[in-house]
Amino acid sequence: MYSEVISGMTLGIGGMFVRVETDISPGLPMLSMVGYLASSVKEAGERVRTAVKNSGFILPASRITVNLSPADIRKDGAIFDLPIAVAILASMQLIHQEKLKDTLILGELGLSGDVKAVDGVLPVVHYAQKNGIRRVILPLDNMDEAGFVDDIEIIGVKWLGDLVGFLEKGEKDNIRYIKTSPYRRKEIFDEREGAAGIEEDMSDICGQESMKRGVMIAAAGFHNILMSGAAGSGKSMIAGRIPGIMPGLTYEECLELTKIYSISGLLRDKDGLIRKRPFRSPHHTATEIALIGGGVVPRPGEVSLADCGILFLDELPEYKKKVIECLRQPMEDRKILISRHHAAYEFPADFMLVAAMNPCPCGHYPDRRLCRCTDREINAYRNKISYPIMDRIDIRLEVKPVEYKDISKTSKGMTSAEMRDKVESARERQLYRYREDSFLFNSRLPQNRLEEFIKLTGEGERLLRNEFEKKKISARGYFRIKKLARTIADINDREDIQAEDVFEAMFFRNISDKGEENDG
Ligand SMILES: [Zn+2]
């Protein structure tokens, strides 16, 4: 007999339906599976057969055919085990087909008939809810993440046998049931503040006030930042503390981020939600694929795992030039697009780049007592960061070594909490300013909308025009300074941008007297 179960899979960070069809017909006893399957799915046959048997059901001595459609998209993973088992049981008339109406099923099966958690549940459930599914059946351990989707019934199961009892007789042993709602979701979402945890504090760092102000401005407007300075000046310490001063996630950001982590299998011990902006620091030996994502069935890379948060590259010139260059495209488009046979996979990659570098290969320049690097070595080192990458970095800080008076100072400067307050209020201004638009931060303002949102007063405009003509700032540099000045005015809690904001923006953009080099 023929039966059909709706399941689903991820496609990029989106979802899609997969129909699981089974048919039992007379013939040699065998289980055959078709539908463009990766070997991980082909193995499902054996798992399902054993799990069904160990759940107390006897498979008929007939030919069982399982088809997963659509046939042109490659299917991967163990997510289809449970729907395949349910479809077979329906073909055996142990489950009535009408009990499966408008219901999506997914989950992996263990040999004993236990239902195991799978990756990528949130994107699939979110997609299913938007496309008419009223009820999902999934592993108990995936309930938390699925619970973030509004207006859907979620049935969490631990054993295949219990699921059959539930569907046919309404038995609730080992079954968890919730009906989600926007109200419930808001409650879960609002809990996130408390779960953020305690981190190292900005006030632990002696001195370096200008560097701290730079990172605060960067965090407020999501501006890329490069810190250059001698070894031991505290660059990595500051970078590691940036997540603690970043503004909270909006619901949409939280949903997007949680989907990425769900697909990547990094959600398991995170109670179903990513509540904090991520901080990713891939090692300088990282490959292009590790950084931007890829694979036969594409997976997100570090740039996507850093979405809505920070991608920290320490010792930037140590990374392969090719690897640094592959950041150009996501820095511009804020997403990664990977094409595969019959499908295009899109992953968000809207990260804030925080990079650190030494001033020279040995790290001591300009202290010539310690640094013996030649000018040529120093230039070659710095030139590893190409102009197009450099141009996309709004804040370039030169970090001075810590001075004795700073170490011995008893006053500690701003704490992370104080900085975060300023960042949050600058964030509020931006959320209000861009309330009609899809972007959230000043740095994300498209160039063609700049005049609409950023107006300089007479003196600020004059100052910037002067610099523009005198120092040959690139057109892109000019726009970037304006956006940075907008964030600085936001941090200073005012709507009009004043000359001092423009001046500070130029200081942080760190334009040398030689001006900016030409496009390379
Ligand atoms: Zn040196």
mmCIF file with all atom_site columns, N, CA and C and ligand atoms in Angstrom, residues 360-365 368 370-373 378, ligand 1:
data_model
loop_
_atom_site.group_PDB
_atom_site.id
_atom_site.type_symbol
_atom_site.label_atom_id
_atom_site.label_alt_id
_atom_site.label_comp_id
_atom_site.label_asym_id
_atom_site.label_entity_id
_atom_site.label_seq_id
_atom_site.pdbx_PDB_ins_code
_atom_site.Cartn_x
_atom_site.Cartn_y
_atom_site.Cartn_z
_atom_site.occupancy
_atom_site.B_iso_or_equiv
_atom_site.pdbx_formal_charge
_atom_site.auth_seq_id
_atom_site.auth_comp_id
_atom_site.auth_asym_id
_atom_site.auth_atom_id
_atom_site.pdbx_PDB_model_num
ATOM   1  N  N  . CYS A 1 360 ? 55.231 45.543 12.336 1.00 0.00 ? 360 CYS A N  1
ATOM   2  C  CA . CYS A 1 360 ? 56.285 44.962 11.494 1.00 0.00 ? 360 CYS A CA 1
ATOM   3  C  C  . CYS A 1 360 ? 56.380 43.475 11.837 1.00 0.00 ? 360 CYS A C  1
ATOM   4  N  N  . PRO A 1 361 ? 57.131 42.691 11.056 1.00 0.00 ? 361 PRO A N  1
ATOM   5  C  CA . PRO A 1 361 ? 57.169 41.246 11.322 1.00 0.00 ? 361 PRO A CA 1
ATOM   6  C  C  . PRO A 1 361 ? 57.583 40.898 12.756 1.00 0.00 ? 361 PRO A C  1
ATOM   7  N  N  . CYS A 1 362 ? 58.504 41.673 13.370 1.00 0.00 ? 362 CYS A N  1
ATOM   8  C  CA . CYS A 1 362 ? 58.935 41.313 14.723 1.00 0.00 ? 362 CYS A CA 1
ATOM   9  C  C  . CYS A 1 362 ? 58.022 41.900 15.788 1.00 0.00 ? 362 CYS A C  1
ATOM   10 N  N  . GLY A 1 363 ? 57.257 42.920 15.420 1.00 0.00 ? 363 GLY A N  1
ATOM   11 C  CA . GLY A 1 363 ? 56.275 43.470 16.344 1.00 0.00 ? 363 GLY A CA 1
ATOM   12 C  C  . GLY A 1 363 ? 56.737 44.663 17.170 1.00 0.00 ? 363 GLY A C  1
ATOM   13 N  N  . HIS A 1 364 ? 57.969 45.135 16.958 1.00 0.00 ? 364 HIS A N  1
ATOM   14 C  CA . HIS A 1 364 ? 58.460 46.200 17.840 1.00 0.00 ? 364 HIS A CA 1
ATOM   15 C  C  . HIS A 1 364 ? 58.589 47.573 17.189 1.00 0.00 ? 364 HIS A C  1
ATOM   16 N  N  . TYR A 1 365 ? 58.447 47.634 15.845 1.00 0.00 ? 365 TYR A N  1
ATOM   17 C  CA . TYR A 1 365 ? 58.555 48.918 15.180 1.00 0.00 ? 365 TYR A CA 1
ATOM   18 C  C  . TYR A 1 365 ? 57.561 49.886 15.810 1.00 0.00 ? 365 TYR A C  1
ATOM   19 N  N  . ARG A 1 368 ? 63.343 51.233 17.488 1.00 0.00 ? 368 ARG A N  1
ATOM   20 C  CA . ARG A 1 368 ? 64.480 50.700 16.731 1.00 0.00 ? 368 ARG A CA 1
ATOM   21 C  C  . ARG A 1 368 ? 65.536 50.025 17.610 1.00 0.00 ? 368 ARG A C  1
ATOM   22 N  N  . LEU A 1 370 ? 64.736 47.586 19.510 1.00 0.00 ? 370 LEU A N  1
ATOM   23 C  CA . LEU A 1 370 ? 64.322 46.185 19.498 1.00 0.00 ? 370 LEU A CA 1
ATOM   24 C  C  . LEU A 1 370 ? 64.061 45.659 18.086 1.00 0.00 ? 370 LEU A C  1
ATOM   25 N  N  . CYS A 1 371 ? 63.610 46.552 17.196 1.00 0.00 ? 371 CYS A N  1
ATOM   26 C  CA . CYS A 1 371 ? 63.202 46.100 15.861 1.00 0.00 ? 371 CYS A CA 1
ATOM   27 C  C  . CYS A 1 371 ? 64.360 46.212 14.878 1.00 0.00 ? 371 CYS A C  1
ATOM   28 N  N  . ARG A 1 372 ? 64.689 45.084 14.253 1.00 0.00 ? 372 ARG A N  1
ATOM   29 C  CA . ARG A 1 372 ? 65.739 45.096 13.243 1.00 0.00 ? 372 ARG A CA 1
ATOM   30 C  C  . ARG A 1 372 ? 65.207 44.801 11.855 1.00 0.00 ? 372 ARG A C  1
ATOM   31 N  N  . CYS A 1 373 ? 63.886 44.899 11.708 1.00 0.00 ? 373 CYS A N  1
ATOM   32 C  CA . CYS A 1 373 ? 63.307 44.639 10.381 1.00 0.00 ? 373 CYS A CA 1
ATOM   33 C  C  . CYS A 1 373 ? 63.751 45.742 9.419  1.00 0.00 ? 373 CYS A C  1
ATOM   34 N  N  . ILE A 1 378 ? 59.243 45.594 6.310  1.00 0.00 ? 378 ILE A N  1
ATOM   35 C  CA . ILE A 1 378 ? 58.085 46.244 6.929  1.00 0.00 ? 378 ILE A CA 1
ATOM   36 C  C  . ILE A 1 378 ? 57.020 46.554 5.882  1.00 0.00 ? 378 ILE A C  1
HETATM 37 ZN ZN . ZN  B 2 .   ? 60.368 44.731 13.503 1.00 0.00 ? 1   ZN  B ZN 1
#
